[in-house]
PDB file of C-alpha atoms in Angstrom:
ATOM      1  CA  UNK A   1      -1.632   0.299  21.049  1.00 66.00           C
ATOM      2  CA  UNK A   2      -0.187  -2.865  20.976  1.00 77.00           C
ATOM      3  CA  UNK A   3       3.550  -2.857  22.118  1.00 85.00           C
ATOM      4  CA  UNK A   4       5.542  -6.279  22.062  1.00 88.00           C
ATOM      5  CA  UNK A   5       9.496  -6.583  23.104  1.00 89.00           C
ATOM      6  CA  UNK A   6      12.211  -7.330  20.715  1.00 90.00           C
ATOM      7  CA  UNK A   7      15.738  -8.525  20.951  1.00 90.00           C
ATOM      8  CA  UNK A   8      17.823  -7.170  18.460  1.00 88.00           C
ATOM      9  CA  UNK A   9      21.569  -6.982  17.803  1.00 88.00           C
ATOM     10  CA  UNK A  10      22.930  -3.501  19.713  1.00 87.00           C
ATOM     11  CA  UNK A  11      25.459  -2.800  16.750  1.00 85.00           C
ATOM     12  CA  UNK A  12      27.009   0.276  18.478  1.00 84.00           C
ATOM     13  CA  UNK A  13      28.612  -2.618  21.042  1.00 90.00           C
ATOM     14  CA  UNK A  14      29.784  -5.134  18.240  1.00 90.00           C
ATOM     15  CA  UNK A  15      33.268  -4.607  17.654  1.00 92.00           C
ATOM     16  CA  UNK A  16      34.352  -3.131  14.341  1.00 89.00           C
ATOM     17  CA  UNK A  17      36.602  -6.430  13.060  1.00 89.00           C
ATOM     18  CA  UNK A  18      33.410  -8.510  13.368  1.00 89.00           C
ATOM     19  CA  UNK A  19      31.283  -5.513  11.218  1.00 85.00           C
ATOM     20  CA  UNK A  20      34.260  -5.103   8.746  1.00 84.00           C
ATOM     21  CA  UNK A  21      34.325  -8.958   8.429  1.00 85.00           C
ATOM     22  CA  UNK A  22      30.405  -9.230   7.848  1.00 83.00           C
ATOM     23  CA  UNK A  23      30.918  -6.342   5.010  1.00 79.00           C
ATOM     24  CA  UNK A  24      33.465  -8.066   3.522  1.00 78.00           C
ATOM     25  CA  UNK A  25      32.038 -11.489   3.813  1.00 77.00           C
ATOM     26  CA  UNK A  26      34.453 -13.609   5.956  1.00 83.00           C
ATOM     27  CA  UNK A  27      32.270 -13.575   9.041  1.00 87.00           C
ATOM     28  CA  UNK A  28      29.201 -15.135   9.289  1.00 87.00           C
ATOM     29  CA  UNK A  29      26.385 -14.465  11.412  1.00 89.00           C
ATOM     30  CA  UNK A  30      24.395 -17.308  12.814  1.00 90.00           C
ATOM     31  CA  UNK A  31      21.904 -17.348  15.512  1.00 92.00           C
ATOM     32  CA  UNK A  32      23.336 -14.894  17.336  1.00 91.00           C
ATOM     33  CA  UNK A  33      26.766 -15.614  16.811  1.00 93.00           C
ATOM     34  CA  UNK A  34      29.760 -14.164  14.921  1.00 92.00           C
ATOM     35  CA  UNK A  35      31.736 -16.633  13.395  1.00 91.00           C
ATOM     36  CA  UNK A  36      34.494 -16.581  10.905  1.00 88.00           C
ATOM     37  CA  UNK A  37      36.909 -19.410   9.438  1.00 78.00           C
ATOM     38  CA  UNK A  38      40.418 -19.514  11.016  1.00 78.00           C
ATOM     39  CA  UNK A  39      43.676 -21.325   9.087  1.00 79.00           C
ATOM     40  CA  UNK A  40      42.854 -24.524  10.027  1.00 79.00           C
ATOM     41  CA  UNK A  41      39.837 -24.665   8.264  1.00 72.00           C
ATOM     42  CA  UNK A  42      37.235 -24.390  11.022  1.00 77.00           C
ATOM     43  CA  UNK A  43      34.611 -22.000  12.214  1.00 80.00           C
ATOM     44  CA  UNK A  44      35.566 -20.099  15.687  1.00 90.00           C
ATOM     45  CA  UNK A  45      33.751 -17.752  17.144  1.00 92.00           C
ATOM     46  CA  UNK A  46      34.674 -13.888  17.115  1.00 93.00           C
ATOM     47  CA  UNK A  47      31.977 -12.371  19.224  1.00 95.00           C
ATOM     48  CA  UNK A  48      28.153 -13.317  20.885  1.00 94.00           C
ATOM     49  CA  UNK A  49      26.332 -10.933  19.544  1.00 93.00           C
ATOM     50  CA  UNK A  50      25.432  -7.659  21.979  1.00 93.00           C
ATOM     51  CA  UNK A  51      21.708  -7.600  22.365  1.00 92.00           C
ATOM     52  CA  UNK A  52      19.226  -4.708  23.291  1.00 89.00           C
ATOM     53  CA  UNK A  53      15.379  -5.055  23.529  1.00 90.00           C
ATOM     54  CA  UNK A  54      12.899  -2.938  21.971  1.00 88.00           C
ATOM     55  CA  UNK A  55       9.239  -2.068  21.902  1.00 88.00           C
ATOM     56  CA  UNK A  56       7.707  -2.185  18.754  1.00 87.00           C
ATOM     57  CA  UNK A  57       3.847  -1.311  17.808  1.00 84.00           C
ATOM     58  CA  UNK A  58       2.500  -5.112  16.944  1.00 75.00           C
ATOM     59  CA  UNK A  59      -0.257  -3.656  14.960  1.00 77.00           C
ATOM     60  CA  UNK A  60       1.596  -1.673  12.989  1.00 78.00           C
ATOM     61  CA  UNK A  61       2.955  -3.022   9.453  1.00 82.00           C
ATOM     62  CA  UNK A  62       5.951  -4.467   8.794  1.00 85.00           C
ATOM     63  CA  UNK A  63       7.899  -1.514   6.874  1.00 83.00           C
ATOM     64  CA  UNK A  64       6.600   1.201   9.614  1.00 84.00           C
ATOM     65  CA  UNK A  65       8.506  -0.991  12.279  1.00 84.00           C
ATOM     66  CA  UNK A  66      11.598  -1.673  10.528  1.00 82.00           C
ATOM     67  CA  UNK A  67      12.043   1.949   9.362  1.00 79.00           C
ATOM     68  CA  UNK A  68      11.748   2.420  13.404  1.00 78.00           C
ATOM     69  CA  UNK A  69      14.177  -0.273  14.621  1.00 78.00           C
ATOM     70  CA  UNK A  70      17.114   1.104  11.750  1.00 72.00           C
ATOM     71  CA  UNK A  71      16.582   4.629  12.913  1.00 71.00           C
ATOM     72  CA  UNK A  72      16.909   3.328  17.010  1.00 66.00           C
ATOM     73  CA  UNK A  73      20.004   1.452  16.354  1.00 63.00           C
ATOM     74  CA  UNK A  74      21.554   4.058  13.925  1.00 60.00           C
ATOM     75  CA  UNK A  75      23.868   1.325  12.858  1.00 55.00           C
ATOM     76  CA  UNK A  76      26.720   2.204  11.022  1.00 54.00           C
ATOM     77  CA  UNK A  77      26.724   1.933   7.187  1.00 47.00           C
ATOM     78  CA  UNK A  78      28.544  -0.934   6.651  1.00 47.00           C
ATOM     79  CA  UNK A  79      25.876  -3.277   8.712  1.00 55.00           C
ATOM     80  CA  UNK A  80      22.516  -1.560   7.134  1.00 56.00           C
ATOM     81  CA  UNK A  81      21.931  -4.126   4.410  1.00 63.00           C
ATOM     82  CA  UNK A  82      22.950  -6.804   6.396  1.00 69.00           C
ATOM     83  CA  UNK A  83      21.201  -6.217   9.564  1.00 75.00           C
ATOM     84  CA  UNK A  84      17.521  -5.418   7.395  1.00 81.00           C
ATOM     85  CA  UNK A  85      17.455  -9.037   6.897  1.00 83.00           C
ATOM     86  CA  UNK A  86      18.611  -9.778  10.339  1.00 85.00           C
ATOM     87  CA  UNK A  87      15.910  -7.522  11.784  1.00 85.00           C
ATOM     88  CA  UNK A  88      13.422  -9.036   9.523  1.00 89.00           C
ATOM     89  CA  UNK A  89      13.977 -12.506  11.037  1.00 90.00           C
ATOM     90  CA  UNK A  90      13.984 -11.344  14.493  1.00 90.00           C
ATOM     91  CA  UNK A  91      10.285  -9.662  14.091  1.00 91.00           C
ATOM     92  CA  UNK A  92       8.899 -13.021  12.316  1.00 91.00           C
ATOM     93  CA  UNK A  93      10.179 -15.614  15.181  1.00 93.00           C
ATOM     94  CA  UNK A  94      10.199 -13.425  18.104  1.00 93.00           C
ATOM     95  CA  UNK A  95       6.471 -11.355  17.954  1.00 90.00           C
ATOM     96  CA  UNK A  96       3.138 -12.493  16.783  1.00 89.00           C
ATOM     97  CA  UNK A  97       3.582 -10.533  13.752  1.00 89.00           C
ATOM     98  CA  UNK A  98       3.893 -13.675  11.868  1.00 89.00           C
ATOM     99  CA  UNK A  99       1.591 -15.567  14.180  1.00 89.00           C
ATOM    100  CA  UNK A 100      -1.595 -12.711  13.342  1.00 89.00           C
ATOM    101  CA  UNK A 101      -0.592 -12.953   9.781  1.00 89.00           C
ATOM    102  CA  UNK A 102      -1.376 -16.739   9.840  1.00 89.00           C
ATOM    103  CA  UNK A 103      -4.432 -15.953  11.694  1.00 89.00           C
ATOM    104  CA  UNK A 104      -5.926 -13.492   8.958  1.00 88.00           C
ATOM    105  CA  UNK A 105      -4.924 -16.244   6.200  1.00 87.00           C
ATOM    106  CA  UNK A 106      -6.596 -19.232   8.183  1.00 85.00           C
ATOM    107  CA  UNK A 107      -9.529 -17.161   8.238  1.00 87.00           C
ATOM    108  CA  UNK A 108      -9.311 -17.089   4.426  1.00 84.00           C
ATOM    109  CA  UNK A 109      -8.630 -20.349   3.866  1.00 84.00           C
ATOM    110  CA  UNK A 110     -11.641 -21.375   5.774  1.00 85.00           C
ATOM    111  CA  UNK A 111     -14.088 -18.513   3.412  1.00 83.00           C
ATOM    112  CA  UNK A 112     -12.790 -20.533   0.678  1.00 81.00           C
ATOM    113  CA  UNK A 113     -13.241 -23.885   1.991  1.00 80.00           C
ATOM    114  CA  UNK A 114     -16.775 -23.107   2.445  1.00 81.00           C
ATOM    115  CA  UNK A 115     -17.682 -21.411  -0.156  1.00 80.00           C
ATOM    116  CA  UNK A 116     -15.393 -23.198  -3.338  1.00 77.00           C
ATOM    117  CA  UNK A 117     -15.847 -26.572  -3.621  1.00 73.00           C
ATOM    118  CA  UNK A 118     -13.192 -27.921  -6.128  1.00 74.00           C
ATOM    119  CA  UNK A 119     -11.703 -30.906  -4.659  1.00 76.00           C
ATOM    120  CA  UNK A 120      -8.342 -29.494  -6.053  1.00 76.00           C
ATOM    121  CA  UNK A 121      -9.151 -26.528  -3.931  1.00 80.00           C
ATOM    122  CA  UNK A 122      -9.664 -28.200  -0.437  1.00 82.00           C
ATOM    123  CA  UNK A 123      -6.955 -30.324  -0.805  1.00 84.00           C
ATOM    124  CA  UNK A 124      -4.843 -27.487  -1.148  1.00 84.00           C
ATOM    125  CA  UNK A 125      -6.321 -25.586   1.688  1.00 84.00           C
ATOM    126  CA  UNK A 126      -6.083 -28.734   4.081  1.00 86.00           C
ATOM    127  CA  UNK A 127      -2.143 -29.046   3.230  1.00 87.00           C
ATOM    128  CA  UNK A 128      -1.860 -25.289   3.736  1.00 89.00           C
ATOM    129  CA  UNK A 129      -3.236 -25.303   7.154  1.00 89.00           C
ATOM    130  CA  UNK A 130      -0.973 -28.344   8.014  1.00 91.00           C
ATOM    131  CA  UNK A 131       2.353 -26.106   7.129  1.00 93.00           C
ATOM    132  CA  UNK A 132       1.058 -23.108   8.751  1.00 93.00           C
ATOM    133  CA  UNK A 133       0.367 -25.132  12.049  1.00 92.00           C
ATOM    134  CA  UNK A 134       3.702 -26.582  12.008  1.00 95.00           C
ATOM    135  CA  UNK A 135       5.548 -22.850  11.723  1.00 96.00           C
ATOM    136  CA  UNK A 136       4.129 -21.223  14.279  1.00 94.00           C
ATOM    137  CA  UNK A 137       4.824 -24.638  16.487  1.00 95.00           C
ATOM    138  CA  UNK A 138       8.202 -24.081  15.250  1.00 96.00           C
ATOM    139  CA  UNK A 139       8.248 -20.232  16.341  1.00 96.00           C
ATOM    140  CA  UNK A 140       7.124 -20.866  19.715  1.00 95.00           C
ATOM    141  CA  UNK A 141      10.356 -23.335  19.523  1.00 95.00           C
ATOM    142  CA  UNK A 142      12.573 -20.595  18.592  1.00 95.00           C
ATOM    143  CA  UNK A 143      11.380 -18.394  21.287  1.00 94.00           C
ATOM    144  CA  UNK A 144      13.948 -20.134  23.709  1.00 92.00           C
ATOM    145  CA  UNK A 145      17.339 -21.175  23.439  1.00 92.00           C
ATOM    146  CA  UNK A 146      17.731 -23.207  26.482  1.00 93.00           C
ATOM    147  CA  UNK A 147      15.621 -25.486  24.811  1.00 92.00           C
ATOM    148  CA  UNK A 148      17.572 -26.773  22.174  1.00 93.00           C
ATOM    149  CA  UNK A 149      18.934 -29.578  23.800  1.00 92.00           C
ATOM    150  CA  UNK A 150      15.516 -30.986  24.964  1.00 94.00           C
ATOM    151  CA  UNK A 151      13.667 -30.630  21.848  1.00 95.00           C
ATOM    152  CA  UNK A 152      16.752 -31.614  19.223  1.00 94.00           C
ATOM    153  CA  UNK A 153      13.876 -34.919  18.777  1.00 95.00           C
ATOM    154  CA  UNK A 154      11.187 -32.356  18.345  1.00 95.00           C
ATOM    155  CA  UNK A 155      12.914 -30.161  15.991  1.00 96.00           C
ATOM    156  CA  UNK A 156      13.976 -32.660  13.488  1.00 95.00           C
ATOM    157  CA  UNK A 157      10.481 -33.793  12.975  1.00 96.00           C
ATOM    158  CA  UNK A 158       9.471 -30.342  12.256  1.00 96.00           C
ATOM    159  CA  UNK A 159      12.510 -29.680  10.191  1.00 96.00           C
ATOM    160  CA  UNK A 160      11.295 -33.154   8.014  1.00 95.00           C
ATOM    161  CA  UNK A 161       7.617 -32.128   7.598  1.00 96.00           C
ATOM    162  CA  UNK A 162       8.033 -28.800   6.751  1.00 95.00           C
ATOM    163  CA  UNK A 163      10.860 -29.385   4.144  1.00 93.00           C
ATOM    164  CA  UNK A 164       7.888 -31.706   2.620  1.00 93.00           C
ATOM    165  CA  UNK A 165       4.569 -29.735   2.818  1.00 93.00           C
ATOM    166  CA  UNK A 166       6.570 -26.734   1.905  1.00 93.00           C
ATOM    167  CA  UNK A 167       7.559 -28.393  -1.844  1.00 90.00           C
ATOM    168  CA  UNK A 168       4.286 -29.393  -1.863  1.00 89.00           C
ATOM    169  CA  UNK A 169       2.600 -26.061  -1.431  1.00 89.00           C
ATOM    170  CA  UNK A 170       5.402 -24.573  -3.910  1.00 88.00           C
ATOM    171  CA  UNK A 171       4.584 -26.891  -6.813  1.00 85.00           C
ATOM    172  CA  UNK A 172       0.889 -26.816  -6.173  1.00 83.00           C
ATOM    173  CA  UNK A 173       0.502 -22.583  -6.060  1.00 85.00           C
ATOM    174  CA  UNK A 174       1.007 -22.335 -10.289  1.00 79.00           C
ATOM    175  CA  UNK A 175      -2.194 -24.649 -10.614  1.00 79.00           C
ATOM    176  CA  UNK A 176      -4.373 -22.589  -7.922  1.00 81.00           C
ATOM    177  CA  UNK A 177      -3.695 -19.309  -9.956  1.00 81.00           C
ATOM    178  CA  UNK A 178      -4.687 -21.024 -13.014  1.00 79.00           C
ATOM    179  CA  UNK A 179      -7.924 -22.163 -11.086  1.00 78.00           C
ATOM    180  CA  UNK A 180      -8.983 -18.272 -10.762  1.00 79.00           C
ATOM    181  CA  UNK A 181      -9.456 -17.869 -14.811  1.00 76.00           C
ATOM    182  CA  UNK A 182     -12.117 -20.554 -14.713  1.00 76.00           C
ATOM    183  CA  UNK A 183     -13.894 -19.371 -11.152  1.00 77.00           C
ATOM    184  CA  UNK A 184     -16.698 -17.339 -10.553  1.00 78.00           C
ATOM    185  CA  UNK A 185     -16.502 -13.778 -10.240  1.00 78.00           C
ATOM    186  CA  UNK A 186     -17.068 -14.327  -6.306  1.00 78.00           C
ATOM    187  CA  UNK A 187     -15.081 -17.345  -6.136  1.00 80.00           C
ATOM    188  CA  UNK A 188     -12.334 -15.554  -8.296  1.00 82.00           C
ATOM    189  CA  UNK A 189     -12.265 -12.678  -5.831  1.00 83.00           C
ATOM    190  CA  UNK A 190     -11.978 -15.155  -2.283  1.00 84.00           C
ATOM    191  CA  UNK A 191      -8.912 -16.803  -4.488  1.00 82.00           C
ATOM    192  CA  UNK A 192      -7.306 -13.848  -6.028  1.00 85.00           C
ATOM    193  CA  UNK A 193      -7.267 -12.338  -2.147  1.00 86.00           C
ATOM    194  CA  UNK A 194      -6.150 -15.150  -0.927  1.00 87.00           C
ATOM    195  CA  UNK A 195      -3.067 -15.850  -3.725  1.00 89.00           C
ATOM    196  CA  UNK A 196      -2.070 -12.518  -2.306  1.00 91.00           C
ATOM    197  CA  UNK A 197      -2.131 -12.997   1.307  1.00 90.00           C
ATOM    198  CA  UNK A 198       0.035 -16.146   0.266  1.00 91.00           C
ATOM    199  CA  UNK A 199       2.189 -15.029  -1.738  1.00 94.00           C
ATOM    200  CA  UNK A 200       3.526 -12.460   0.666  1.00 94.00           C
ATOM    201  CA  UNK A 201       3.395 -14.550   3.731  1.00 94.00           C
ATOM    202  CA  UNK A 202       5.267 -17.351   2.198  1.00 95.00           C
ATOM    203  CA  UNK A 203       9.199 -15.405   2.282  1.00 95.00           C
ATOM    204  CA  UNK A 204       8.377 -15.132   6.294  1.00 95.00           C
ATOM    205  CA  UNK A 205       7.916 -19.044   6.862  1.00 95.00           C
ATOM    206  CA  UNK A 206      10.840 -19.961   4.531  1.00 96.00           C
ATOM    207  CA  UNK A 207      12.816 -17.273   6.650  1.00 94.00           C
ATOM    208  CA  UNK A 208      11.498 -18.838   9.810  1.00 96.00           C
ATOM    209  CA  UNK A 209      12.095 -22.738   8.590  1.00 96.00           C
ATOM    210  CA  UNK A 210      15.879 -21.318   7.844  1.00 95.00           C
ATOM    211  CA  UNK A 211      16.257 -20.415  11.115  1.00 95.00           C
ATOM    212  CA  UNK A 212      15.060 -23.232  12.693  1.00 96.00           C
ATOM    213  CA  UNK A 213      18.160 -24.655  11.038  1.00 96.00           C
ATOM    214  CA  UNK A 214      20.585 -22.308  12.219  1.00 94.00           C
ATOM    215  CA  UNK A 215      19.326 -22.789  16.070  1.00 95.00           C
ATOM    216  CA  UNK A 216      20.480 -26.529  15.849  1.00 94.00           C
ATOM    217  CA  UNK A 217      23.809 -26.044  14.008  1.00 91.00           C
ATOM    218  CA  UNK A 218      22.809 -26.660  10.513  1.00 93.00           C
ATOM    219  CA  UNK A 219      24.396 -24.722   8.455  1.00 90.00           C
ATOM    220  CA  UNK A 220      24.786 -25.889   5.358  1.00 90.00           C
ATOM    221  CA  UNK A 221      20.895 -27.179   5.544  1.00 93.00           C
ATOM    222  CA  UNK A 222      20.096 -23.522   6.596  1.00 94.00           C
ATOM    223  CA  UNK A 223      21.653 -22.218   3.216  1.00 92.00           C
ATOM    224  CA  UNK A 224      20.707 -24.499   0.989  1.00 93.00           C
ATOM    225  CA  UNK A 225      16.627 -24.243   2.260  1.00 94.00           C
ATOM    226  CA  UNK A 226      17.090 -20.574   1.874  1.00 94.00           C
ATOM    227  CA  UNK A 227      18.345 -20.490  -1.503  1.00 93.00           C
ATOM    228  CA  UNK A 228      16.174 -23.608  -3.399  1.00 94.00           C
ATOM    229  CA  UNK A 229      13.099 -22.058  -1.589  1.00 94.00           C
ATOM    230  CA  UNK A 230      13.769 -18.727  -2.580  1.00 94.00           C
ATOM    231  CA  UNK A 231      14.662 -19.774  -6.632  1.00 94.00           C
ATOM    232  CA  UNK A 232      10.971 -21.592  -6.203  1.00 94.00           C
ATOM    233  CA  UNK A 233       9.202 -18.550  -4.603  1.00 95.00           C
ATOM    234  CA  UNK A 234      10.593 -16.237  -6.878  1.00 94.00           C
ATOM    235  CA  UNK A 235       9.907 -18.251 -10.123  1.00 94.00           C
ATOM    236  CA  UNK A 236       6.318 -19.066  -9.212  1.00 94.00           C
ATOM    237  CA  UNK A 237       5.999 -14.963  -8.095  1.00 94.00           C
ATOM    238  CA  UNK A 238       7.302 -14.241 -11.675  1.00 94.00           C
ATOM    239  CA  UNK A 239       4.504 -16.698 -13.193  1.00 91.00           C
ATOM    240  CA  UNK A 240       1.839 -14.976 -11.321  1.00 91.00           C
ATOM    241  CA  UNK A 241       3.167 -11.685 -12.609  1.00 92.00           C
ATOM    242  CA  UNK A 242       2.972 -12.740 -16.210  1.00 90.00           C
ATOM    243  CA  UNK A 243      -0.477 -14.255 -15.807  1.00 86.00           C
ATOM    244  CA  UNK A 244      -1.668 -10.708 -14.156  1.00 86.00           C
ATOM    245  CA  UNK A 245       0.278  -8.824 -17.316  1.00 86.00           C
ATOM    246  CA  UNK A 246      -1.236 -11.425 -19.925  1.00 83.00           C
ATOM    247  CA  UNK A 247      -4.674 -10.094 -18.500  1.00 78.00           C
ATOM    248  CA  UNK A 248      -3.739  -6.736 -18.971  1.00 74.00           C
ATOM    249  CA  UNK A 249      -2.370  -7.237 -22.318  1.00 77.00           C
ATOM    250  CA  UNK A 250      -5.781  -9.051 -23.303  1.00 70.00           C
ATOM    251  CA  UNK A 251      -7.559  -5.498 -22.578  1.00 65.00           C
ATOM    252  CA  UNK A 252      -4.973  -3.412 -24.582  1.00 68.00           C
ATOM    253  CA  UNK A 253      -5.601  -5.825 -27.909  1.00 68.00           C
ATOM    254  CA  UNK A 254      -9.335  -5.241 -27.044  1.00 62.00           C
ATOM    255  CA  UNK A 255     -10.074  -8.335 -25.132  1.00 67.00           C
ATOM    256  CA  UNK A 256     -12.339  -8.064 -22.157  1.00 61.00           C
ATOM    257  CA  UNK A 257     -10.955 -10.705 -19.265  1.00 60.00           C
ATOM    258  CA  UNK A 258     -13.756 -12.362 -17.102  1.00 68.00           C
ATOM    259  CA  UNK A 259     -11.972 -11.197 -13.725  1.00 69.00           C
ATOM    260  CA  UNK A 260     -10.101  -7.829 -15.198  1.00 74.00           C
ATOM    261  CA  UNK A 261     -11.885  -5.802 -12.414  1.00 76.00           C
ATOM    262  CA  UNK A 262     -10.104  -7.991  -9.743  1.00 78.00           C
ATOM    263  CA  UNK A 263      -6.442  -6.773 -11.348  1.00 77.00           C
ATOM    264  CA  UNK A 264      -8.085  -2.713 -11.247  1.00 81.00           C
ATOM    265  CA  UNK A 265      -9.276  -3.137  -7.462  1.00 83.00           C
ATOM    266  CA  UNK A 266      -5.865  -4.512  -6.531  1.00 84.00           C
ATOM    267  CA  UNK A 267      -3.319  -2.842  -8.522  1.00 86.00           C
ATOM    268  CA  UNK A 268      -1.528  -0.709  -5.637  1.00 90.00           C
ATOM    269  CA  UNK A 269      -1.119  -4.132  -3.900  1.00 91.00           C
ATOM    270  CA  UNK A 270       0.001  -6.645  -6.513  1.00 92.00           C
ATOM    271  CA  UNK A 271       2.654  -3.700  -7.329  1.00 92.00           C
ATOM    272  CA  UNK A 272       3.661  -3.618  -3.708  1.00 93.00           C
ATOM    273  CA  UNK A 273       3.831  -7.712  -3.974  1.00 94.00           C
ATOM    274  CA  UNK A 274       5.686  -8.061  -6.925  1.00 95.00           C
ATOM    275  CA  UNK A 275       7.927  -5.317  -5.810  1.00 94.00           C
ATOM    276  CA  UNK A 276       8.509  -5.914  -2.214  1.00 93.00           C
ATOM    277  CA  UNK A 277      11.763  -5.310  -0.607  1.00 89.00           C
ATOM    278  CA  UNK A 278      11.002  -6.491   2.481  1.00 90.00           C
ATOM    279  CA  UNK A 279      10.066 -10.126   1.129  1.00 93.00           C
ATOM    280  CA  UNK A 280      13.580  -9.474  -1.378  1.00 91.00           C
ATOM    281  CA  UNK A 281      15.297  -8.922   2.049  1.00 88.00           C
ATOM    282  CA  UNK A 282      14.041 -11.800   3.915  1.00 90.00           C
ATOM    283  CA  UNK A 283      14.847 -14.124   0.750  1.00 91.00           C
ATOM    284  CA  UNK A 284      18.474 -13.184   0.414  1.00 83.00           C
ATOM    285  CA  UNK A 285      21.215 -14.729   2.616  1.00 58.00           C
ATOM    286  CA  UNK A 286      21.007 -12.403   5.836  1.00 49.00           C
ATOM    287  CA  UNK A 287      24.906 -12.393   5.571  1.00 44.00           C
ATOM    288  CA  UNK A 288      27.143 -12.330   2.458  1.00 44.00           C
ATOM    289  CA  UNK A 289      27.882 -16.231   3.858  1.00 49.00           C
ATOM    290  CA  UNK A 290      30.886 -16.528   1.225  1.00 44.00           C
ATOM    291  CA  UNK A 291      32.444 -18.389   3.738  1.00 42.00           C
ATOM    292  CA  UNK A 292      33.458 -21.649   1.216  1.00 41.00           C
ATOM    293  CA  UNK A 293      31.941 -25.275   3.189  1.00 38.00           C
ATOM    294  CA  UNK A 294      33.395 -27.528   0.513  1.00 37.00           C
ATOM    295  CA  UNK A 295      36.732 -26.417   1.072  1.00 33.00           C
ATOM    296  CA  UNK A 296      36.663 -27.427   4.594  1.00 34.00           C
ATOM    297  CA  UNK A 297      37.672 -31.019   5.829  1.00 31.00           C
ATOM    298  CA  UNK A 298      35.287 -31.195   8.771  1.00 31.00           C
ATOM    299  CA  UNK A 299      33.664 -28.128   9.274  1.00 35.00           C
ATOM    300  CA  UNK A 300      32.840 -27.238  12.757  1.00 35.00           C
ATOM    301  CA  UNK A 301      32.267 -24.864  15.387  1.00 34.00           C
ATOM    302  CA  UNK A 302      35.005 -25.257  17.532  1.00 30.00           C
TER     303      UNK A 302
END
């Protein structure tokens, strides 16, 4: 069994104003941190955030060890939506669950590098392997605080790259789903595996990128890369849902679709994909965050 230690938020120690306040959406949680905006228009802090570590099962999925961290912390109701997304984050920067998962995926992407040789294709597989390098760099960043001063330089150059190979990757996803209608049937299978891999990796690393924000006191950055990445992953998920349906629709008016066999094999997954809560959790603001920036002179943390 492989056990790895977590830090997550003890809720039973966080006082009640802070949890009525993140319920009600005029706290904000942020790297740790309770904050919510006082009269004269600036953020102060209300609590640091109780801590307790846990041992989780690293080779166990995802859902298994979330179901286990809610039912340790028997967190009152109040917190339960809010702190699913909050544990979420905490298992993607602080194990290797993230780390494995990029692992599996780089294996894939190197299967279809050698075996499909559209230039479209490695080009996309090269920038892929670029991003995925630069978030785990910028987990093992996250892994300690007392290193934000030191490595503000470093963490703005991630911060830049990232923001650009992730639009990249986002606008270039539509045209590698299209590339599976026209592929072999075993080139259609490496990419169809692959799509899915990516597709349900992708909500970690924009959850992971946010965060990188947060730990150096952007904000409004944080926000805003959370919710234009999320409107992008969830349209181009929706447009590889209606390509999967148009195939299915193609057999019900007596079609026969070159790759239908592919959509058979992997219906319990691509149901699980298009359907995922965790991923729905992860994408959605980890508070409520109504907390209104443009009616603030100067916002700070004071």
């Amino acid at each position: 069994m492989n056990m790895e230690q977590l830090y997550i938020f003890d809720w039973s120690k966080v006082k009640p104003e802070v949890i009525e306040g993140i319920s009600k959406g005029f706290v904000e949680l942020r790297d740790g941190v309770a904050y919510k905006l006082n009269e004269t228009g600036h953020f102060v802090i209300t609590q640091h955030m109780p801590l307790k570590e846990v041992s989780i099962n690293s080779s166990s999925n995802i859902e298994d060890v979330l179901k286990h961290l809610k039912a340790a912390q028997n967190i009152q109701l109040a917190a339960t939506a809010i702190s699913t997304g909050l544990i979420l984050g905490a298992i993607v920067v602080q194990t290797m669950y993230l780390a494995n998962k990029i692992d599996k995926l780089q294996d894939q992407i190197d299967l279809v590098s050698q075996d499909v040789h559209s230039q479209n294709v490695l080009y996309f597989m090269g920038k892929l392997s670029e991003y995925f390098g630069l978030i785990e760099s910028a987990r093992v960043l996250l892994l300690d605080k007392a290193l934000v001063e030191e490595s503000q330089g470093i963490a703005e150059q991630y911060m830049a790259q990232l923001a650009a190979k992730r639009n990249e990757l986002l606008s270039l996803i539509d045209n590698l789903i299209d590339y599976v209608d026209t592929a072999s049937e075993r080139h259609a299978k490496l990419m169809f595996d692959f799509v899915n891999m990516m597709m349900d990796i992708l909500p970690k690393t924009i959850s992971l990128e946010t965060q990188l924000y947060e730990r150096y006191g952007k904000y409004k950055m944080a926000d805003h890369i959370l919710a234009t990445s999320a409107k992008s992953y969830t349209n181009i998920l929706s447009n590889y849902k209606t390509w999967c349906n148009s195939m299915v629709q193609e057999v019900i008016s007596g079609n026969a679709p070159q790759h239908m066999q592919l959509m058979n094999d992997k219906e319990d997954l691509l149901k699980e994909l298009f359907n995922s809560e965790i991923n729905q959790a992860i994408l959605t603001a980890n508070t409520k965050k109504n907390l209104d920036y443009e009616h603030v002179n100067t916002p700070a943390i004071s």
